[in-house]
Amino acid sequence: MEVNPLDALDLRLVHALQLDGRAPLTSIADVLGVSDQTVARRYRRLRGAGAMRVLGLADAGRFGHIEWLVRVRCTPDTASGVAGALARRDDTSWVSLTAGGTEIVCLTRAPHRAEGASLLLQKLPRTPRVVDISAHYILHTFFGGPTGWHGKTQALTDEQAERLRPRLPEPPPRGLRVPMREGDAELFATLASDGRAGYAELAVATGWSESTVRRRLEQLRHMRALFFDVEIDAALLGYEAEVMLWLTVPPAELVSVAEELSGHPEVVFTAATSGQSNLVAIVVCRDIDAFYDYMSTRIGALKAVNHMESAPVLQSVKRAGRLVPARNHPFPPR
């Protein structure tokens, strides 16, 4: 289906929400120099069409949780069914079909090292058409999540961006853990569905008062245990090619290569992992030709990369803990 492009105001609204997913629409309207009603109408339109949504997500590391990337290779006639089964599990937050439709990559999270990938693998569909499975423990995330993909629109001026950027204190040390409180699970579940859910709705979900919800949100944001992200159809921004890269790098060069990758505007996620490929990245490019240029020049310039495997993402089945709906574009009139 043809995707309607976003206009200049849509792009500025998206950029504003990428900076602060819970910024009041009235504040955004003031910075953009348009009416409150215009911004509210544009936001409802984008969200209602399934083109964009704001998510409130937990930083797994702050709660002492661990994450695994699991690769499942299947015969082509089985991959879609296995991907759907994985997407319906509560312990998966991201499921995609890659590599010509014969491989599934999923992200699973667990509170303890003894759980997670091992239990997930035990419960995979029992079928001989699953030909290979590997699990990669995420050792360290260099880019993505709280520092995720905010640079693709660049629709706001520096002055506008500065006015909308949230004023948060310096983050605490990375090893500092945040204990889960009663009601936090319900809070995160509601925010994962709608990061802009009102305090009244969050109070009903958690059983807390609205003032308690407000304080807890502020505390979690200050501790960097909660961050807000914008999920948007990359095609609306003109990016059609999403590719996973599995790289093998000498341990002594791992940090420098990961930091170099994280500075590339094409990169949306970079993490060190266990396994033969010790660095994984996700890149988004305008098209396959642009990815070829990126791979042959930017990746090719990283002399420390000993081996690279690329796998185009053909379909996102689940993102941020929710099944990905079919596109509802084109949008209704602005």
Coordinates of C-alpha atoms in Angstrom, one line a residue:
M1 CA 0.0 0.0 0.0
E2 CA 1.3 3.4 -0.8
V3 CA 2.5 5.3 2.2
N4 CA 1.6 9.0 2.5
P5 CA 4.6 11.1 3.4
L6 CA 4.7 13.3 6.5
D7 CA 4.6 17.0 6.0
A8 CA 6.9 19.6 7.7
L9 CA 4.6 20.0 10.7
D10 CA 4.2 16.3 11.2
L11 CA 8.0 15.9 11.1
R12 CA 8.4 18.6 13.7
L13 CA 5.8 17.0 16.0
V14 CA 7.6 13.6 15.7
H15 CA 10.9 15.2 16.5
A16 CA 9.5 16.9 19.5
L17 CA 8.1 13.7 20.8
Q18 CA 11.4 11.9 20.2
L19 CA 13.0 14.5 22.5
D20 CA 10.3 14.1 25.2
G21 CA 7.5 11.6 24.7
R22 CA 5.5 13.1 27.6
A23 CA 5.9 16.8 26.7
P24 CA 2.5 18.5 26.9
L25 CA 1.0 19.1 23.5
T26 CA 0.4 22.7 24.6
S27 CA 4.2 23.1 25.1
I28 CA 4.9 21.6 21.7
A29 CA 2.4 23.8 20.1
D30 CA 4.0 26.9 21.7
V31 CA 7.5 25.9 20.4
L32 CA 6.2 25.1 16.9
G33 CA 4.2 28.3 16.7
V34 CA 0.8 26.7 16.0
S35 CA -2.4 26.2 17.9
D36 CA -2.9 23.6 20.6
Q37 CA -5.8 22.2 18.5
T38 CA -3.6 21.7 15.4
V39 CA -1.0 19.8 17.3
A40 CA -3.6 17.7 19.1
R41 CA -5.3 16.9 15.8
R42 CA -2.0 15.9 14.1
Y43 CA -1.0 13.7 17.0
R44 CA -4.4 11.9 17.1
R45 CA -4.2 11.4 13.3
L46 CA -0.7 9.9 13.4
R47 CA -1.5 7.6 16.3
G48 CA -4.9 6.6 15.0
A49 CA -3.4 5.6 11.7
G50 CA -0.9 3.3 13.4
A51 CA 1.9 5.4 12.0
M52 CA 3.4 6.5 15.3
R53 CA 3.0 5.8 19.0
V54 CA 4.8 6.9 22.1
L55 CA 6.0 4.2 24.4
G56 CA 7.1 4.3 28.0
L57 CA 9.7 1.5 28.5
A58 CA 11.8 0.1 31.3
D59 CA 15.6 0.0 31.1
A60 CA 16.2 -3.7 31.9
G61 CA 19.7 -3.1 33.3
R62 CA 18.4 -0.7 35.9
F63 CA 16.2 -3.4 37.4
G64 CA 18.9 -6.1 37.2
H65 CA 17.2 -7.9 34.3
I66 CA 19.1 -9.6 31.5
E67 CA 18.3 -9.7 27.8
W68 CA 19.0 -12.3 25.1
L69 CA 18.9 -12.1 21.3
V70 CA 17.7 -15.4 20.0
R71 CA 18.2 -16.4 16.4
V72 CA 15.9 -19.2 15.1
R73 CA 16.5 -20.6 11.5
C74 CA 13.5 -22.3 10.0
T75 CA 12.4 -23.6 6.6
P76 CA 10.5 -20.9 4.7
D77 CA 7.1 -22.5 5.2
T78 CA 7.5 -22.5 9.0
A79 CA 9.1 -19.2 9.8
S80 CA 5.9 -17.1 9.9
G81 CA 4.2 -19.5 12.2
V82 CA 7.1 -19.8 14.6
A83 CA 7.5 -16.0 14.6
G84 CA 3.8 -15.6 15.5
A85 CA 4.2 -18.1 18.3
L86 CA 7.2 -16.3 19.7
A87 CA 5.4 -12.9 19.4
R88 CA 2.5 -14.2 21.5
R89 CA 4.8 -14.9 24.4
D90 CA 4.9 -12.5 27.3
D91 CA 8.7 -12.7 27.7
T92 CA 9.5 -11.5 24.2
S93 CA 9.6 -7.8 23.4
W94 CA 10.9 -7.8 19.8
V95 CA 10.4 -10.4 17.0
S96 CA 11.4 -9.9 13.4
L97 CA 11.7 -12.1 10.3
T98 CA 15.0 -11.7 8.5
A99 CA 17.3 -13.3 5.9
G100 CA 14.8 -13.9 3.2
G101 CA 12.1 -15.2 5.6
T102 CA 14.1 -18.1 6.9
E103 CA 15.3 -16.6 10.1
I104 CA 13.6 -15.1 13.2
V105 CA 15.4 -12.8 15.6
C106 CA 13.7 -12.1 18.9
L107 CA 14.6 -10.3 22.1
T108 CA 13.6 -11.9 25.4
R109 CA 14.1 -10.5 28.9
A110 CA 14.3 -12.3 32.2
P111 CA 14.9 -11.3 35.8
H112 CA 17.6 -13.9 36.4
R113 CA 20.4 -15.4 34.3
A114 CA 19.0 -18.9 34.8
E115 CA 15.8 -17.9 33.0
G116 CA 15.2 -16.2 29.7
A117 CA 16.8 -17.8 26.7
S118 CA 17.1 -21.3 28.2
L119 CA 13.4 -21.4 29.1
L120 CA 12.4 -19.8 25.8
L121 CA 14.3 -22.5 23.8
Q122 CA 12.7 -25.3 25.8
K123 CA 9.3 -24.0 24.8
L124 CA 9.8 -23.4 21.1
P125 CA 7.5 -25.2 18.8
R126 CA 8.5 -28.9 18.4
T127 CA 9.1 -29.1 14.7
P128 CA 11.9 -30.6 12.6
R129 CA 11.6 -27.5 10.4
V130 CA 13.4 -25.4 13.0
V131 CA 16.9 -26.2 11.8
D132 CA 19.1 -24.1 14.0
I133 CA 18.9 -22.0 17.2
S134 CA 21.4 -19.7 18.9
A135 CA 21.1 -17.4 21.9
H136 CA 23.3 -14.3 22.5
Y137 CA 23.4 -12.7 25.9
I138 CA 23.4 -8.9 25.6
L139 CA 26.5 -7.9 27.6
H140 CA 26.3 -4.1 27.1
T141 CA 24.1 -1.8 25.1
F142 CA 26.1 1.1 23.5
F143 CA 23.3 2.7 21.6
G144 CA 19.6 2.2 21.6
G145 CA 16.8 2.3 24.1
P146 CA 17.1 5.4 26.2
T147 CA 19.7 6.9 23.8
G148 CA 17.8 5.6 20.7
W149 CA 17.1 6.7 17.2
H150 CA 16.4 10.4 17.6
G151 CA 18.4 11.9 14.7
K152 CA 16.5 10.9 11.5
T153 CA 14.0 13.7 11.4
Q154 CA 16.1 16.7 12.4
A155 CA 13.0 18.8 11.8
L156 CA 13.4 21.2 14.7
T157 CA 15.9 24.0 14.9
D158 CA 18.6 23.8 17.7
E159 CA 16.7 26.4 19.7
Q160 CA 13.4 24.6 19.4
A161 CA 15.0 21.3 20.4
E162 CA 16.7 22.8 23.4
R163 CA 13.3 24.2 24.6
L164 CA 11.7 20.8 24.4
R165 CA 14.5 18.6 25.7
P166 CA 13.6 17.3 29.2
R167 CA 15.6 18.7 32.1
L168 CA 16.8 15.6 33.9
P169 CA 19.6 15.4 36.5
E170 CA 22.8 13.6 35.7
P171 CA 22.2 9.8 35.5
P172 CA 23.3 7.7 38.4
P173 CA 26.1 5.1 38.0
R174 CA 25.2 2.4 35.6
G175 CA 25.5 -0.4 38.2
L176 CA 23.0 1.2 40.5
R177 CA 19.8 -0.9 40.6
V178 CA 16.3 0.2 41.1
P179 CA 14.0 -2.1 43.2
M180 CA 10.6 -2.9 41.7
R181 CA 7.7 -1.7 43.7
E182 CA 4.2 -3.1 43.9
G183 CA 2.3 -1.5 41.1
D184 CA 5.4 -0.9 38.9
A185 CA 4.5 -3.9 36.6
E186 CA 1.1 -2.4 36.0
L187 CA 2.6 1.0 35.5
F188 CA 5.1 -0.2 32.8
A189 CA 2.4 -2.4 31.1
T190 CA 0.2 0.7 30.7
L191 CA 3.0 2.9 29.5
A192 CA 4.2 0.3 27.0
S193 CA 0.7 0.5 25.4
D194 CA 0.6 4.3 25.6
G195 CA 3.5 6.3 26.9
R196 CA 1.3 9.4 27.1
A197 CA -1.4 7.8 29.3
G198 CA -2.8 10.3 31.7
Y199 CA -2.2 10.2 35.5
A200 CA -5.8 9.2 36.1
E201 CA -5.5 6.2 33.8
L202 CA -2.1 5.2 35.4
A203 CA -3.7 5.6 38.9
V204 CA -6.4 3.2 38.0
A205 CA -3.9 0.7 36.6
T206 CA -1.6 0.8 39.6
G207 CA -4.1 1.4 42.5
W208 CA -2.0 4.5 43.5
S209 CA -3.1 8.1 43.8
E210 CA -2.4 10.4 40.9
S211 CA 0.1 12.3 43.1
T212 CA 1.9 9.0 43.8
V213 CA 1.9 8.1 40.1
R214 CA 3.4 11.5 39.3
R215 CA 6.2 11.1 41.9
R216 CA 7.0 7.6 40.8
L217 CA 7.2 8.6 37.1
E218 CA 9.6 11.4 38.0
Q219 CA 11.7 9.1 40.2
L220 CA 12.0 6.4 37.5
R221 CA 12.9 9.0 34.8
H222 CA 15.6 10.6 37.0
M223 CA 17.0 7.1 37.7
R224 CA 16.9 6.4 34.0
A225 CA 14.9 3.3 34.7
L226 CA 12.0 4.6 32.5
F227 CA 12.5 6.2 29.1
F228 CA 10.1 7.3 26.4
D229 CA 10.5 6.2 22.8
V230 CA 8.7 6.9 19.6
E231 CA 7.8 4.0 17.4
I232 CA 7.2 5.2 13.8
D233 CA 7.0 3.6 10.5
A234 CA 10.4 4.3 9.1
A235 CA 9.0 4.4 5.5
L236 CA 7.2 7.6 6.4
L237 CA 10.6 9.2 7.0
G238 CA 11.9 7.8 3.7
Y239 CA 13.8 4.8 5.1
E240 CA 12.9 1.5 3.4
A241 CA 15.9 -0.7 4.3
E242 CA 16.4 -2.1 7.9
V243 CA 19.3 -4.5 8.3
M244 CA 20.8 -6.4 11.2
L245 CA 24.6 -6.7 11.3
W246 CA 26.4 -9.4 13.2
L247 CA 30.1 -8.4 13.5
T248 CA 33.1 -10.2 14.9
V249 CA 35.7 -7.8 16.5
P250 CA 38.8 -8.5 18.6
P251 CA 37.9 -7.9 22.3
A252 CA 40.6 -5.1 22.5
E253 CA 38.8 -3.2 19.7
L254 CA 35.2 -3.9 20.8
V255 CA 34.5 -0.6 22.6
S256 CA 36.1 1.6 20.0
V257 CA 34.3 -0.1 17.1
A258 CA 31.0 0.0 19.0
E259 CA 31.4 3.7 19.7
E260 CA 32.3 4.4 16.1
L261 CA 29.2 2.5 14.9
S262 CA 27.0 4.3 17.4
G263 CA 28.0 7.6 15.9
H264 CA 26.8 6.7 12.4
P265 CA 23.4 8.3 11.6
E266 CA 22.3 5.0 10.0
V267 CA 22.7 3.0 13.2
V268 CA 19.7 2.6 15.6
F269 CA 21.0 0.0 17.9
T270 CA 24.5 -1.3 19.0
A271 CA 25.3 -3.9 21.6
A272 CA 28.0 -6.3 22.7
T273 CA 26.9 -9.9 22.8
S274 CA 28.1 -13.3 23.8
G275 CA 28.8 -15.8 21.0
Q276 CA 31.0 -15.9 17.9
S277 CA 29.6 -12.6 16.6
N278 CA 30.4 -10.3 19.6
L279 CA 28.8 -7.1 18.3
V280 CA 25.3 -6.6 16.9
A281 CA 23.9 -3.5 15.2
I282 CA 20.7 -2.5 13.5
V283 CA 21.0 0.1 10.6
V284 CA 18.3 1.9 8.7
C285 CA 19.0 3.3 5.2
R286 CA 17.0 4.9 2.5
D287 CA 17.1 1.8 0.3
I288 CA 19.3 -1.2 -0.5
D289 CA 21.5 0.9 -2.7
A290 CA 22.1 3.3 0.3
F291 CA 22.8 0.3 2.5
Y292 CA 25.4 -1.0 0.0
D293 CA 27.1 2.3 0.0
Y294 CA 27.1 2.3 3.8
M295 CA 28.4 -1.2 4.1
S296 CA 31.2 -0.7 1.5
T297 CA 32.4 2.7 2.9
R298 CA 31.5 3.2 6.5
I299 CA 31.7 -0.5 7.6
G300 CA 34.5 -1.1 5.2
A301 CA 36.6 1.6 6.9
L302 CA 36.4 -0.3 10.2
K303 CA 39.6 -2.3 9.9
A304 CA 39.1 -4.1 13.2
V305 CA 36.0 -5.9 11.9
N306 CA 37.1 -9.4 11.1
H307 CA 33.8 -10.7 9.9
M308 CA 30.3 -9.3 9.2
E309 CA 27.0 -11.0 8.5
S310 CA 24.1 -8.9 7.3
A311 CA 20.4 -9.9 7.5
P312 CA 17.7 -7.6 6.0
V313 CA 14.6 -7.3 8.3
L314 CA 11.7 -8.3 6.1
Q315 CA 8.9 -7.9 8.7
S316 CA 8.5 -6.7 12.2
V317 CA 6.1 -9.1 14.0
K318 CA 6.5 -7.5 17.5
R319 CA 8.0 -4.3 18.8
A320 CA 8.2 -3.0 22.3
G321 CA 6.2 -5.9 23.6
R322 CA 3.3 -5.5 21.3
L323 CA 2.3 -7.2 18.0
V324 CA 2.8 -4.9 15.1
P325 CA -0.5 -4.1 13.4
A326 CA -0.9 -3.9 9.7
R327 CA -0.4 -0.5 8.2
N328 CA -3.5 1.7 8.2
H329 CA -2.1 4.3 5.8
P330 CA -3.1 6.3 3.9
F331 CA -4.0 8.8 6.6
P332 CA -7.3 10.6 6.9
P333 CA -7.2 14.3 5.7
R334 CA -5.1 16.7 7.8

